[in-house]
PDB file of C-alpha atoms in Angstrom:
ATOM      1  CA  MET A 568      -3.802  30.217   5.130  1.00 72.00           C
ATOM      2  CA  ILE A 569      -1.541  31.810   7.741  1.00 73.00           C
ATOM      3  CA  THR A 570      -2.965  31.235  11.211  1.00 78.00           C
ATOM      4  CA  GLY A 571      -0.709  33.590  13.138  1.00 86.00           C
ATOM      5  CA  TYR A 572       2.758  35.053  13.288  1.00 89.00           C
ATOM      6  CA  PHE A 573       5.630  35.871  15.618  1.00 93.00           C
ATOM      7  CA  ILE A 574       7.749  38.900  14.874  1.00 95.00           C
ATOM      8  CA  LEU A 575      11.259  38.339  16.126  1.00 95.00           C
ATOM      9  CA  ALA A 576      13.644  41.001  17.406  1.00 95.00           C
ATOM     10  CA  GLN A 577      16.622  39.068  16.030  1.00 95.00           C
ATOM     11  CA  GLY A 578      17.504  36.715  13.183  1.00 95.00           C
ATOM     12  CA  LEU A 579      15.278  33.717  12.418  1.00 94.00           C
ATOM     13  CA  ASN A 580      17.870  31.275  13.731  1.00 94.00           C
ATOM     14  CA  ARG A 581      17.066  32.045  17.380  1.00 94.00           C
ATOM     15  CA  ILE A 582      13.885  32.204  19.449  1.00 95.00           C
ATOM     16  CA  TYR A 583      14.044  34.527  22.444  1.00 94.00           C
ATOM     17  CA  PRO A 584      13.266  33.949  25.200  1.00 94.00           C
ATOM     18  CA  LYS A 585      14.023  30.244  25.025  1.00 95.00           C
ATOM     19  CA  VAL A 586      10.801  29.447  26.858  1.00 96.00           C
ATOM     20  CA  ASN A 587       8.987  30.419  23.599  1.00 95.00           C
ATOM     21  CA  ILE A 588      10.686  27.749  21.464  1.00 96.00           C
ATOM     22  CA  GLU A 589       7.892  25.224  21.982  1.00 96.00           C
ATOM     23  CA  LEU A 590       5.274  27.880  21.252  1.00 95.00           C
ATOM     24  CA  ALA A 591       7.085  28.850  18.024  1.00 95.00           C
ATOM     25  CA  GLU A 592       7.207  25.199  16.945  1.00 95.00           C
ATOM     26  CA  LYS A 593       3.469  24.864  17.605  1.00 94.00           C
ATOM     27  CA  LEU A 594       2.791  28.024  15.592  1.00 94.00           C
ATOM     28  CA  LEU A 595       4.701  26.628  12.610  1.00 95.00           C
ATOM     29  CA  GLU A 596       2.911  23.290  12.953  1.00 94.00           C
ATOM     30  CA  TYR A 597      -0.413  25.115  12.471  1.00 92.00           C
ATOM     31  CA  SER A 598       0.624  27.129   9.379  1.00 91.00           C
ATOM     32  CA  GLY A 599       1.922  30.147  11.244  1.00 91.00           C
ATOM     33  CA  VAL A 600       5.032  32.080  10.273  1.00 93.00           C
ATOM     34  CA  LEU A 601       8.067  33.589  11.948  1.00 95.00           C
ATOM     35  CA  LEU A 602       8.959  37.068  10.661  1.00 94.00           C
ATOM     36  CA  SER A 603      12.089  39.132  11.125  1.00 95.00           C
ATOM     37  CA  GLU A 604      13.691  42.103   9.419  1.00 94.00           C
ATOM     38  CA  TYR A 605      17.066  40.935  10.724  1.00 95.00           C
ATOM     39  CA  SER A 606      19.519  38.615   9.002  1.00 94.00           C
ATOM     40  CA  VAL A 607      20.182  35.114  10.270  1.00 95.00           C
ATOM     41  CA  GLY A 608      22.756  35.432  13.029  1.00 92.00           C
ATOM     42  CA  ASP A 609      21.892  39.023  13.979  1.00 93.00           C
ATOM     43  CA  ASN A 610      21.801  39.379  17.751  1.00 90.00           C
ATOM     44  CA  LEU A 611      19.359  41.161  20.009  1.00 91.00           C
ATOM     45  CA  SER A 612      19.810  44.751  21.043  1.00 91.00           C
ATOM     46  CA  LYS A 613      17.611  47.033  23.109  1.00 85.00           C
ATOM     47  CA  ASN A 614      16.641  48.924  19.949  1.00 92.00           C
ATOM     48  CA  SER A 615      15.674  45.745  18.084  1.00 95.00           C
ATOM     49  CA  PHE A 616      12.730  45.255  20.450  1.00 94.00           C
ATOM     50  CA  VAL A 617      11.483  48.776  19.697  1.00 94.00           C
ATOM     51  CA  GLN A 618      11.818  48.082  15.961  1.00 94.00           C
ATOM     52  CA  ARG A 619       9.935  44.800  16.379  1.00 94.00           C
ATOM     53  CA  ASN A 620       7.151  46.669  18.168  1.00 95.00           C
ATOM     54  CA  ARG A 621       6.960  49.018  15.172  1.00 95.00           C
ATOM     55  CA  ILE A 622       6.219  46.056  12.900  1.00 94.00           C
ATOM     56  CA  GLN A 623       3.731  44.535  15.343  1.00 93.00           C
ATOM     57  CA  ALA A 624       1.763  47.783  15.438  1.00 94.00           C
ATOM     58  CA  GLY A 625       1.861  48.131  11.656  1.00 91.00           C
ATOM     59  CA  LEU A 626       0.506  44.632  11.073  1.00 90.00           C
ATOM     60  CA  SER A 627      -2.271  44.920  13.657  1.00 89.00           C
ATOM     61  CA  ASN A 628      -5.711  46.465  13.372  1.00 87.00           C
ATOM     62  CA  CYS A 629      -5.808  47.056  17.113  1.00 90.00           C
ATOM     63  CA  ILE A 630      -3.352  47.194  19.998  1.00 93.00           C
ATOM     64  CA  VAL A 631      -4.721  46.087  23.374  1.00 93.00           C
ATOM     65  CA  VAL A 632      -2.685  47.268  26.350  1.00 96.00           C
ATOM     66  CA  VAL A 633      -3.189  45.012  29.360  1.00 93.00           C
ATOM     67  CA  GLU A 634      -0.740  46.762  31.659  1.00 94.00           C
ATOM     68  CA  THR A 635       2.185  49.099  31.210  1.00 95.00           C
ATOM     69  CA  ASP A 636       4.159  51.694  33.066  1.00 94.00           C
ATOM     70  CA  VAL A 637       4.610  55.101  31.460  1.00 94.00           C
ATOM     71  CA  LYS A 638       8.144  54.356  30.229  1.00 92.00           C
ATOM     72  CA  ARG A 639       7.894  50.745  29.052  1.00 90.00           C
ATOM     73  CA  GLY A 640       8.283  49.262  25.586  1.00 91.00           C
ATOM     74  CA  THR A 641       4.536  48.956  25.248  1.00 95.00           C
ATOM     75  CA  MET A 642       4.373  52.740  25.028  1.00 97.00           C
ATOM     76  CA  HIS A 643       6.572  52.567  21.911  1.00 96.00           C
ATOM     77  CA  THR A 644       4.067  50.133  20.415  1.00 97.00           C
ATOM     78  CA  VAL A 645       1.218  52.510  21.258  1.00 98.00           C
ATOM     79  CA  GLY A 646       3.064  55.369  19.544  1.00 97.00           C
ATOM     80  CA  PHE A 647       3.581  53.298  16.395  1.00 97.00           C
ATOM     81  CA  ALA A 648      -0.087  52.246  16.462  1.00 96.00           C
ATOM     82  CA  GLU A 649      -1.176  55.881  16.707  1.00 96.00           C
ATOM     83  CA  LYS A 650       1.138  56.826  13.833  1.00 94.00           C
ATOM     84  CA  ASN A 651      -0.498  54.115  11.706  1.00 92.00           C
ATOM     85  CA  LYS A 652      -4.025  55.108  12.780  1.00 92.00           C
ATOM     86  CA  ARG A 653      -4.674  51.811  14.540  1.00 93.00           C
ATOM     87  CA  ILE A 654      -7.186  51.375  17.331  1.00 92.00           C
ATOM     88  CA  VAL A 655      -5.529  51.506  20.741  1.00 94.00           C
ATOM     89  CA  ALA A 656      -7.535  49.925  23.539  1.00 93.00           C
ATOM     90  CA  CYS A 657      -6.464  49.811  27.135  1.00 94.00           C
ATOM     91  CA  LEU A 658      -7.602  47.706  30.060  1.00 93.00           C
ATOM     92  CA  ASP A 659      -9.159  50.097  32.567  1.00 92.00           C
ATOM     93  CA  HIS A 660      -8.025  48.652  35.869  1.00 91.00           C
ATOM     94  CA  PRO A 661     -10.066  49.103  39.053  1.00 89.00           C
ATOM     95  CA  GLU A 662      -9.296  52.371  40.861  1.00 86.00           C
ATOM     96  CA  LYS A 663      -7.324  50.650  43.619  1.00 89.00           C
ATOM     97  CA  TYR A 664      -4.636  49.765  41.013  1.00 87.00           C
ATOM     98  CA  TRP A 665      -4.366  53.171  39.291  1.00 79.00           C
ATOM     99  CA  ASN A 666      -1.146  54.182  41.060  1.00 82.00           C
ATOM    100  CA  GLU A 667       0.604  50.837  40.658  1.00 90.00           C
ATOM    101  CA  PRO A 668       3.712  51.129  38.447  1.00 91.00           C
ATOM    102  CA  THR A 669       2.389  48.431  36.113  1.00 93.00           C
ATOM    103  CA  THR A 670      -0.834  50.323  35.377  1.00 94.00           C
ATOM    104  CA  ARG A 671       0.263  53.972  35.315  1.00 94.00           C
ATOM    105  CA  GLY A 672       0.653  53.835  31.537  1.00 95.00           C
ATOM    106  CA  ASN A 673      -2.896  52.531  31.208  1.00 95.00           C
ATOM    107  CA  SER A 674      -4.207  55.407  33.315  1.00 94.00           C
ATOM    108  CA  LEU A 675      -2.240  57.943  31.265  1.00 95.00           C
ATOM    109  CA  LEU A 676      -3.495  56.573  27.928  1.00 97.00           C
ATOM    110  CA  ILE A 677      -7.103  56.580  29.102  1.00 96.00           C
ATOM    111  CA  ASP A 678      -6.897  60.001  30.804  1.00 95.00           C
ATOM    112  CA  LYS A 679      -5.365  61.595  27.676  1.00 97.00           C
ATOM    113  CA  ASN A 680      -7.997  59.922  25.426  1.00 97.00           C
ATOM    114  CA  ARG A 681      -5.254  58.070  23.554  1.00 97.00           C
ATOM    115  CA  ALA A 682      -6.931  54.696  24.141  1.00 95.00           C
ATOM    116  CA  VAL A 683     -10.407  53.240  24.251  1.00 91.00           C
ATOM    117  CA  PRO A 684     -10.961  52.040  27.836  1.00 92.00           C
ATOM    118  CA  ILE A 685     -12.044  48.431  28.020  1.00 90.00           C
ATOM    119  CA  ASP A 686     -12.919  46.003  30.758  1.00 86.00           C
ATOM    120  CA  PHE A 687     -14.141  42.472  30.708  1.00 77.00           C
ATOM    121  CA  GLY A 688     -17.715  43.747  30.360  1.00 80.00           C
ATOM    122  CA  ASN A 689     -17.179  45.450  26.990  1.00 78.00           C
ATOM    123  CA  ILE A 690     -14.524  43.289  25.323  1.00 78.00           C
ATOM    124  CA  ASP A 691     -17.132  41.863  22.922  1.00 83.00           C
ATOM    125  CA  GLU A 692     -17.923  45.398  21.759  1.00 79.00           C
ATOM    126  CA  LEU A 693     -14.235  45.988  20.967  1.00 76.00           C
ATOM    127  CA  ILE A 694     -14.060  42.733  19.008  1.00 80.00           C
ATOM    128  CA  GLN A 695     -17.085  43.822  16.944  1.00 81.00           C
ATOM    129  CA  VAL A 696     -15.412  47.148  16.129  1.00 75.00           C
ATOM    130  CA  ILE A 697     -12.202  45.392  15.065  1.00 76.00           C
ATOM    131  CA  ASN A 698     -14.106  42.887  12.936  1.00 78.00           C
ATOM    132  CA  SER A 699     -16.038  45.702  11.230  1.00 77.00           C
ATOM    133  CA  LEU A 700     -12.863  47.262   9.819  1.00 69.00           C
ATOM    134  CA  GLU A 701     -13.019  46.747   6.066  1.00 60.00           C
ATOM    135  CA  VAL A 702      -9.538  47.738   4.951  1.00 50.00           C
ATOM    136  CA  ASP A 703      -6.294  48.055   6.842  1.00 55.00           C
ATOM    137  CA  PRO A 704      -4.991  51.614   6.779  1.00 53.00           C
ATOM    138  CA  PRO A 705      -1.648  52.163   5.037  1.00 53.00           C
ATOM    139  CA  ILE A 706       1.394  51.125   7.050  1.00 53.00           C
ATOM    140  CA  THR A 707       4.122  53.639   7.835  1.00 54.00           C
ATOM    141  CA  LEU A 708       7.263  51.825   8.936  1.00 51.00           C
TER     142      LEU A 708
END
């Protein structure tokens, strides 16, 4: 049984950032897998991270946004999740953080009803909703 996976934004011959090498080895030790749509030796590009996010969203039942600015890569992931009819949940930070650059994306997603607001008081409720999903919706990549 697969216990987890990493989706790489480059070929399987390289883990980026290097600080994740030990984590990748641990994942493989516990029956996890490394996935990539790139050939061995393919290098990173800015677009390859966006494409990786597309796959992450497609393979997930739910995307949980902890913090993001309005124009960060996480917003690409949210868009792909919406396209694939995945649940998008967003940490609803305390009001004093609403105008911080790292939480403006969260505020936007919640204000536009594009994400289910969550906090540490209702995280169990979100987990129950995710676990109640019977079938993954079709993936559009």
